Amino acid sequence: MKSLSSKTVQETIPEILPVIPTMDVVVFPHMIVPLLVLDERIIKGIHKALEESKLVMLLAAKKQAHDHQAIGTNDLYEIGTVASVMRLIKIPEGGIKILVQGVCKAGVKEIIATEEALNVVINPMFAQVDGQDQEIAAQIKNIKELAEKTANAGQSFSPDFHIILSKMHDPQKIADFILSHLNLSVDDAQTLLERDTLREFLEGIYILLSREFEVAEVQERIKNRARDSMNKSQKEFYLREQLKAIKKELGEDDAEDIELMRLKLEALEAPNEVKTEVSRQINRLERTAADSMEAAVTRNYLDWIFGLPWGNQTEDNLDIKHAKQILDDEHFGLVDIKERILDFISIKNLKRDGYTPIICFAGPPGTGKTSLGKSIARSLGREYFRVSLGGVKDEAEIRGHRRTYVGAMPGRFIQGFRKVSTCNPVIIIDELDKIGADFRGDPSAAMLEVLDPQQNKTFHDNYLGVPYDLSNVLFIATANSLDTISEPLKDRMEIIQLSGYTLDEKLYIAKKHLIARAIKDSGLNDQHFTLNDDVLIDIISTYTREAGVRQLERTIKRLCSKMARSLVEDNLLLSISNNNLDTLLGPRKFIEEYEDHEDQIGISNGLAWTAYGGEMIKIEAVIMPGKGKLILTGQLGNVMKESAQAALSYARAHAKEFSISDKLFTHFDLHIHVPAGGIPKDGPSAGITMLSSILSALTQRPINTDYAMTGELNLRGYVMPIGGVKEKILIAKRHKIPCVILPQKNKNDLIGLEDITKDIKIIFVSHADEVLKHVLLGTDKKA
């Protein structure tokens, strides 16, 4: 910059010069730069400068643009460079190309913009040497050393950069030479141009050069890492090739395994879509390194594919007599289910590829739903496996995991097919009503595809990635309650309801199955352990109260364990009778409280249905001084509360017929309680039971407890139909209630239940008045 500070040069620079805006470049003094000019107004100013001083003012634009017309005077920096036009070339397409050399730095006093030209009033600025010669020399030395380091670090400088730089000694020339090799942004270059002194100018160059050096170091490190990685890959490839050669010499070449897989593929009785995918995976395995993770995943996948029973079916045993014998031998009762299975076998006799039903057994626990599936598989001669869905919340349990996950596996159904090695087994889907759902998906929605005959022909497991045919499977689902099963899922199944066993049925099952099983499990024999009918009936009645026989089986096993202990300790055989049951099994749990009783006011016998069978409930009503409130306790649901309100409304509407004073509804509160208070209760079938208790409390007439009743009540007094008829009759018989009142519209539900109803009186009613005539007694005797 010393050469620009001479007075002679300053005097030769005119005060007003034409402006050339520059995009993407800042021109420094002594720098030679070619420029393309397209704006006619700028071109006129250049021609005028060539005729006079040949000097122009170069101002950098603050923003990028495609042409000069997009640049306004406010978009130019206020400090630029005075430059001399060295050469001008006209372009045929329009515009000119000029070669300029920076002369000195100058500031802008004023921009004069006219239609003919764009000129600027300038103030030439010359760098001031504000430091000592030693300081400047030190800066120059640091800059030269850093420039050489940057060049050595891989920065793409000119080939003779080191030679030229070593021969330079003038600070300004060194600075100009290094500037010409730096790739600076417009903002950085403009900031450097605006430095006032030579010391500040050199400091700015050093800072920018340091940044270039850091970038060059990072680039060099990246190149070295990439080079090392390539060398490592080449080394691994070489070693892997050697390993292949060694394996081949030892007879452990993977090529033999792949060839074996191709032979398996040819023999595979799978659809073409499956074969195409398997072939693709084999080819992929062949190209993959044997010890890589991807190869292990692919091998595991192919093992699953080849392990599945594609087209391998078990021949059905279609002998109806054989099937009927097995079903009768292993299960007592269950007529509807046995008939349905025999119907299915009959269809198979006529049409081998006929429709396969999807059946759902719904009923209380312990009634033989799951074990019945095994018997069906035996009767058909098919393989059997069970899938328990109780508590399952992950959809992947049904459809499998995608192979992208570590430890991925197919769903439970595909795993089951591999175990049984046949594609037409009997599959028991246990506890379908207890399936869950969370953030991992809804398994019940995935079951829609499994249990739909139109979709399960092409069941898609996420792990397999190919369709698998489930249409030949006999699906049997089990559930305790249908309330928690979605409607679309219920629509896909043929639902068969199972009811609880009667006392006679339990007695038969115990004598034929439970006692023999308990003796075998305890290590006894028939001579060691015997139970007569009276003892069994006593056990069933006083130690168990259930719809199924699980608790009964546990009780019999407990007696067997007592017998085994007596044999081991004292070598004595126990004699089991009604008199010593308390000693062996403890106090009786269910005392027959209904044999000796008195008819009471406000207490009626209701019959309820639960997922575990029938239940007897007592509904209690009492009136007390108050303000006409209705108080309901016993954990009643909304429907049951509404039934109580409907019954009370009916009683108030017909108060005159029962000689009930209006003051009882306004000056007394009515409290209805349904024990046990800790058990939630709901449903509409207690309507007539509640009405009986309410009217008994209001009229002070006792209720005949020889009657148990169930039925929904509407405001007109009509008795509406209810569900669970068989279970309710059974629980009434267990409690030795002689008479049961049912809605008239439930009469057809007793068809086929003749064995259950033969020892109990069934009364059908259609209106509340008929109920009250039976259950409401006079003040001193039964009606």
PDB file of C-alpha atoms in Angstrom, residues 19-23 36-43 61 63-76 95 113-115 118:
ATOM      1  CA  VAL A  19     -19.012   3.452 -10.949  1.00  0.00           C
ATOM      2  CA  ILE A  20     -18.795  -0.246 -11.844  1.00  0.00           C
ATOM      3  CA  PRO A  21     -20.751  -2.422  -9.354  1.00  0.00           C
ATOM      4  CA  THR A  22     -19.077  -5.822  -8.807  1.00  0.00           C
ATOM      5  CA  MET A  23     -20.925  -8.986  -7.822  1.00  0.00           C
ATOM      6  CA  LEU A  36     -18.271  -8.425 -17.557  1.00  0.00           C
ATOM      7  CA  VAL A  37     -20.481  -5.353 -17.968  1.00  0.00           C
ATOM      8  CA  LEU A  38     -23.961  -5.511 -19.508  1.00  0.00           C
ATOM      9  CA  ASP A  39     -25.640  -2.326 -18.238  1.00  0.00           C
ATOM     10  CA  GLU A  40     -25.634   0.356 -20.955  1.00  0.00           C
ATOM     11  CA  ARG A  41     -25.401   3.157 -18.406  1.00  0.00           C
ATOM     12  CA  ILE A  42     -22.266   1.609 -16.882  1.00  0.00           C
ATOM     13  CA  ILE A  43     -20.783   0.981 -20.352  1.00  0.00           C
ATOM     14  CA  ALA A  61     -22.661  -5.141  -4.154  1.00  0.00           C
ATOM     15  CA  LYS A  63     -26.327  -8.750  -2.261  1.00  0.00           C
ATOM     16  CA  GLN A  64     -26.067 -11.155  -5.182  1.00  0.00           C
ATOM     17  CA  ALA A  65     -27.996 -10.488  -8.365  1.00  0.00           C
ATOM     18  CA  HIS A  66     -28.200 -11.781 -11.904  1.00  0.00           C
ATOM     19  CA  ASP A  67     -27.802  -8.408 -13.597  1.00  0.00           C
ATOM     20  CA  HIS A  68     -26.781  -4.861 -12.777  1.00  0.00           C
ATOM     21  CA  GLN A  69     -30.278  -3.491 -13.072  1.00  0.00           C
ATOM     22  CA  ALA A  70     -31.313  -5.389  -9.941  1.00  0.00           C
ATOM     23  CA  ILE A  71     -28.647  -3.474  -7.921  1.00  0.00           C
ATOM     24  CA  GLY A  72     -29.680  -0.107  -6.475  1.00  0.00           C
ATOM     25  CA  THR A  73     -27.355   2.621  -5.224  1.00  0.00           C
ATOM     26  CA  ASN A  74     -28.269   1.689  -1.641  1.00  0.00           C
ATOM     27  CA  ASP A  75     -27.072  -1.875  -2.249  1.00  0.00           C
ATOM     28  CA  LEU A  76     -23.437  -0.819  -2.800  1.00  0.00           C
ATOM     29  CA  GLY A  95     -22.045  -5.858 -23.394  1.00  0.00           C
ATOM     30  CA  ALA A 113     -27.194   8.691 -10.607  1.00  0.00           C
ATOM     31  CA  THR A 114     -28.622   9.961 -13.918  1.00  0.00           C
ATOM     32  CA  GLU A 115     -30.243   8.263 -16.872  1.00  0.00           C
ATOM     33  CA  LEU A 118     -23.765   6.418 -12.733  1.00  0.00           C
TER      34      LEU A 118
END
